[in-house]
Amino acid sequence: MACLLEAPLRISVLSEVTATSRHYVDRLFHPDPQKVLQGVIDMKNAVIGNNKQKANLIVLGAVPRLLYLLQQGLSSSELKTEVLGSELRTEVLGSELRTEVLGSELRTEGAVVLRTEVLGSELRTEGVVVLGSELRTECVVLLGSELRTEGAVVLRTECVVVLGSLAMGTENNIKSLVDCHIIPALLQGLVCPDLIFIEACLRCLRTVFISPVTPVQLLYTDPTVIPHLMSLLSRSPRTQDYITQIFSHCCKTPEHQTVLFNHGAIQNIAPMLISLSYKVRMQALKCFSVLAYENTQVSMTLVNVLVDGDLLSQVFVRMLQRDLPIEMQLTAAKCLTYMCRAGAIRTDDRCIVLKTLPCLVRMCSKERLLEERVEGAETLAYLMEPDVELQRIASVTDHLVAMLADYFKYPSSVSAITDIKRLDHDLKHAHELRQAAFKLYASLGSNDEDIRKKITETENMMDRIVSGLSESSIKVRLAAVRCLHSLSRSVQQLRTSFHDHAVWKPLMKLLQNAPDEVLVMASSTLCNLLLEFSPSKEPILESGVVELLCSLTQSDSPALRVNGIWALMNMAFQADQKVKGEIVRALGTEQLFRLLSDPDTNVLMKTLGLLRNLLSTRPHIDQIMSSHGKQIMQAVTLILEGEHSIEVKEQTLCILANIADGNTAKELIMTNDDILQKIKYYMGHSNAKLQLAATFCISNLIWNEEGSEADAMTGCQERQDKLRELGFVDILHKLTQALDPNLCERAKTAMQHYLA
Amino acid sequence: DITPLSISLSPCINPKMAELGAGSLLLGDPAFNYQEAELNERLKRLYPAVNEDETPLPRSWSPKDKYSYIGLSQNNLRVHYKGHGKNHKDAASVRATHPIPAACGIYYFEVKIVSKGLDFLSSLLPLSPIPGWDKHSYGYHGDDGHSFCSSGTGQPYGPTFTTGDVIGCCVNLINNTCFYTKNGISLGVAFTDLPPNLYPTVGLQTPGEIVDANFGQQPFVFDIEDYMSEWRAKIHGMIARFPIGERLGEWQAVLQNMVSTYLVHHGYCATATAFARATETLIQEDQTSIKNRQRIQKLVLAGRVGEAIEATQQLYPGLLEHNPNLLFMLKCRQFVEMVNGTDSEVRCFSVRSPKSQDSYPGSPSLSPRHGATNPNLHSAGADSPTCSNGVTPPNKNKSHNKYPGVSSASSSSSSSPSSVNYSESNSTDSTKSQPHSGTSNQEETSDSEMEIEAEHYTNGVAENPSARIMNGTYKHQEILQAQDISLGNGVAGTDDSCASRQLCGGNQAATERMIQFGRELQGLNEQLCREYGKNVTHKKMLQDAFSLLAYSDPWNCPVGQQLDPMQRENICSALNSAILESQNLPKQPPLMLALGQATECVQLMARVRSGSCSFARVDNFLH
């Protein structure tokens, strides 16, 4: 009922509002330019802080009109200079009359009259056209171009102020403004010499560009814009503030960074770091943090920049001082972090170890705002990701590991009861906090076993990861799996906490239909969980993981293919016949051989690893070789002939050695002279590893086991004879003198078997 | 309780076998002296609120408070273990010479592990209580990285530490917590709710263990000043945000009143009037009264105490008679000024110095100094207001002649428009007329003395010349310099730069007058003794003043300090306060009172062990 009653009421109110708003817009079309100016000023006062009014005016088409007035002013001022530029007039009329009227009050009056007359409307053009009439011309010439510009600038500035005010409204407002091509119009306005006007344009542009709905590319479409903005940086603290804000928000890609860098952003902005205005210092700092992010070129340049005799890194370090605003400390720490990650500052530099890192840890403390804690944790995670020493330092700084546990306590039970507003705030940040904490834990535990232990011993840590894996927010899931992955590098954790908390269950669930970035992390973690000593291996096998892994090997992403085949390799290690059979069946020989020709070396290596694991223990070797022997021998030949790294070849020779260990499989080598020649070649190779692997292979072929069957014995004899014929004995002889002790030992053993 | 190698805090230790003199203190060592100077400077900077006379800072390990197994060396900063280290009973410790003063706010020291000793021994030792140790000790142990708080069982706290590591300990006396640092990295809070009066302590248990302490001798590895700056900002924020509640609207009136009364008190008549006009407030005191006080103050500050006494007697009859102590002080000062050659009674004899009574020298420079002195500022601010005050500004020499009495060769002491004229004979008479004032009794005497002291104290004028930033001090040098320039003559003044400095300006007659005056002063003292009994202060004052005559160059003698123009300031403010009091006006401006209260409050905070006093310094707010 209430709804029904309300609906018509609302409409009538709305129409009333639009009616009053229409009045403002109509006045922009008034023939009297003074009325137009007054109309713009009234509009300015009406929209301040009133989002509804802003929306109304936009709907009623105020924006195109304002832009028209703005551009009209610009073009006519150009026209004016053209007209006035004729030398004759200025000289003849100007010099005479100017002296007469100058200093008298007439001058000002004249200016006012002229200003109002010529102001911004269509009339303006007329005004310029009418310049022929003597009086006008006199006035115009007399008062000089400055006054005329002033007059025009007043209206234009007011127009921009109204536009800026409209932009301060909702995102929809901004969309409408952008759709009306406000950006090119305002950028055009920056050419005007008047500082007040420029500042108004920049302020409006700033408001538009910092909105997420504005396509940043619009800043870069006209190649003259960036250099012009750079040149405006020296005009006033306001231009510095606005322009650096625009840069910070419009620098989203490495290309943007390069454009700004190439136009001298660093040299132009660096002096602002010691500006008297805090705002300017802060915006310059933010700009640098955006420019330096993952950009080696910028970072390398930054370290050598001097500001007032100090290195930029020292200036940044000073900004880390604890009594400065948190925003400044945090942003300065980001700059130093990015410079460090780009290799411009060493990770053991005092300014990183004793300043940046402790500052970031402080940002994680309970005293900071939730947003600051998120940023602090993410930046810290990024800073120490590649450096175990920094990880070790961070892990003992200010109880960081325990401090992070607090990130999971939002929304807290207290806030839920006492304060709805607070609850809302907490809820909004809860996901961000959790993902930041997971990221930081992942980074902390990526190398050091003691730190991993410390993390898993933190209150409810494993439970938190497990529930994080199934959270709705993809960001949290990804961070949680990253954390799990980092911890899964620990043998001890795999054996204990991972099994106790059955982390494999949510992990398996996560692997179904997850986006690629999650899949990479999850499958990589799964690889570790499938290691033979992991107690989770068994339940995972039973959950039908093979199909899933096989499908990963068909992915377009090399990382996923590697992880899939890697997991299968781990799974096949010392597995029973049933598992091996299942792997071969599920993967299919075709896919297996496709992987052997994979362009990614990692994939190839892990596939060879898988083959090697499959071809272990004699019965398994014989069985697999009896069914797939031909293809495998082909693949092996191909790899040994191809251009591959030592590691790949070694792995392949190891596979051959495994095959040679089989009972029936041996024959596949013995009957293949090509392969035997290859083995011979690698026994004489310059690389000891390959020599060893090849010798292993031969050694397996000539092996005679005591107590074995008579026919096997005869087979052995035959093989030994054939190998002697092919000259292997001589090579083995030589190898017994080899420098490499392993190789020497292996050759001697083989020779003993010959003699036996 | 302590296990091997711990950096700890303890309330006290009871050494089983105290051993003395293990350290070698080489006072003559120049390197040591240099280090000492550096230490003093660093400690002053770190702990500005600490009054070391009351609460000395720890500067080394105490050779008295230590176990016999502990050896000290290197100015008692290096500790080495010389016991057997076979079991926990062989553990030993040493504490610093003094407990940590609360006024530090935040205290920090570091210990460098020079040698960890033989590892196998320390690893064998169980964590069991060690007899002789006080309950309330707090430690961080190198072997296991545990923290120990008044018990034998530790809590996992930080990493282990070993040879080469620098371990720091920071005590926050504001929130009574403590954290340790390792190689400049903060390890986070170790203890909360710490008791007061803890000593820096170190415990060792392994042969070969050597540690070096740094109580400020060296720069610290950890940036403690940065940590302090955070707390300073916190405390300042707390002060700035302190709720002032209902009385918010009254602040402006209160502040205006404070400024106005301050200006009036010091006699800045024109400024006060202009301020009152601008703020539409009323000045309690009458204009003439302010000007009179201003004149008298200027006379005292210019060293013309005789004229000042005359003026006071004329303008405030009975005032000095009721304050015989004040009068005596003034007379003593007058004598000193005679020696100086500045008092008019001797000055009139001086050939080299014309009668210059017409110009009150350097009058505008009365303005109290805050922080750095700026002579330009003084003279710049001088011009206009003093003109309207009727006092000739020093840099307008020519205009002197417009005023009556300027050309008078007599010793008429005033020439200002609001002139009060009195002759030289008057002044000599006044000295004779002094002694008959007998209304005040002994109690009053002591009372007024105390008050003078109190005034001096609350104004924040510290005896220490380095604390010149306080209110209420006047720099006389500048006044005289201004005078020199304006008068264009070499006044035989007290200015150190003046080469022709002679007793009584070098005039024989003046010297005779001075001797005569000295006798009168002696007489006055004896009279006062008869009436009120002996007064030690008076006696000392007189002795000091007369001692000046014993030296050929009084300015460079042990009592020459008296001739410093700075010495006029105390007597000047005492006289001013006395005049104000006689007019039933507050003898101190509320601004000074507030400042004095704030200063006193901060000092009180230090005494009741509120650490935040360290960062709530009054001088932080005086710019």
Short mmCIF file of C-alpha atoms in Angstrom, two decimals, chain B residues 323-326 328-329 442-457 534-539 541 574 587:
data_model
loop_
_atom_site.label_atom_id
_atom_site.label_comp_id
_atom_site.label_asym_id
_atom_site.label_seq_id
_atom_site.Cartn_x
_atom_site.Cartn_y
_atom_site.Cartn_z
CA ASN B 323 60.03 47.19 52.01
CA PRO B 324 63.40 47.80 53.68
CA ASN B 325 64.78 44.60 52.15
CA LEU B 326 63.93 45.78 48.69
CA PHE B 328 68.57 47.54 50.65
CA MET B 329 68.80 45.43 47.54
CA GLN B 442 61.04 40.21 60.65
CA GLU B 443 58.32 38.01 59.29
CA GLU B 444 57.64 40.40 56.52
CA THR B 445 61.27 40.47 55.63
CA SER B 446 61.54 36.80 55.15
CA ASP B 447 58.24 36.81 53.39
CA SER B 448 59.31 39.31 50.82
CA GLU B 449 62.48 37.43 50.25
CA MET B 450 60.62 34.31 49.58
CA GLU B 451 58.39 36.07 47.22
CA ILE B 452 61.24 37.44 45.29
CA GLU B 453 62.57 33.97 44.98
CA ALA B 454 59.24 32.62 43.97
CA GLU B 455 58.86 35.22 41.33
CA HIS B 456 62.23 34.37 40.01
CA TYR B 457 61.38 30.71 39.99
CA LYS B 534 71.07 39.87 61.48
CA ASN B 535 70.37 39.09 57.90
CA VAL B 536 72.79 36.71 56.22
CA THR B 537 71.61 37.58 52.74
CA HIS B 538 72.17 41.26 53.28
CA LYS B 539 75.59 40.67 54.69
CA MET B 541 75.18 41.10 49.30
CA ALA B 574 61.25 42.61 42.17
CA LYS B 587 52.52 41.14 41.18
#
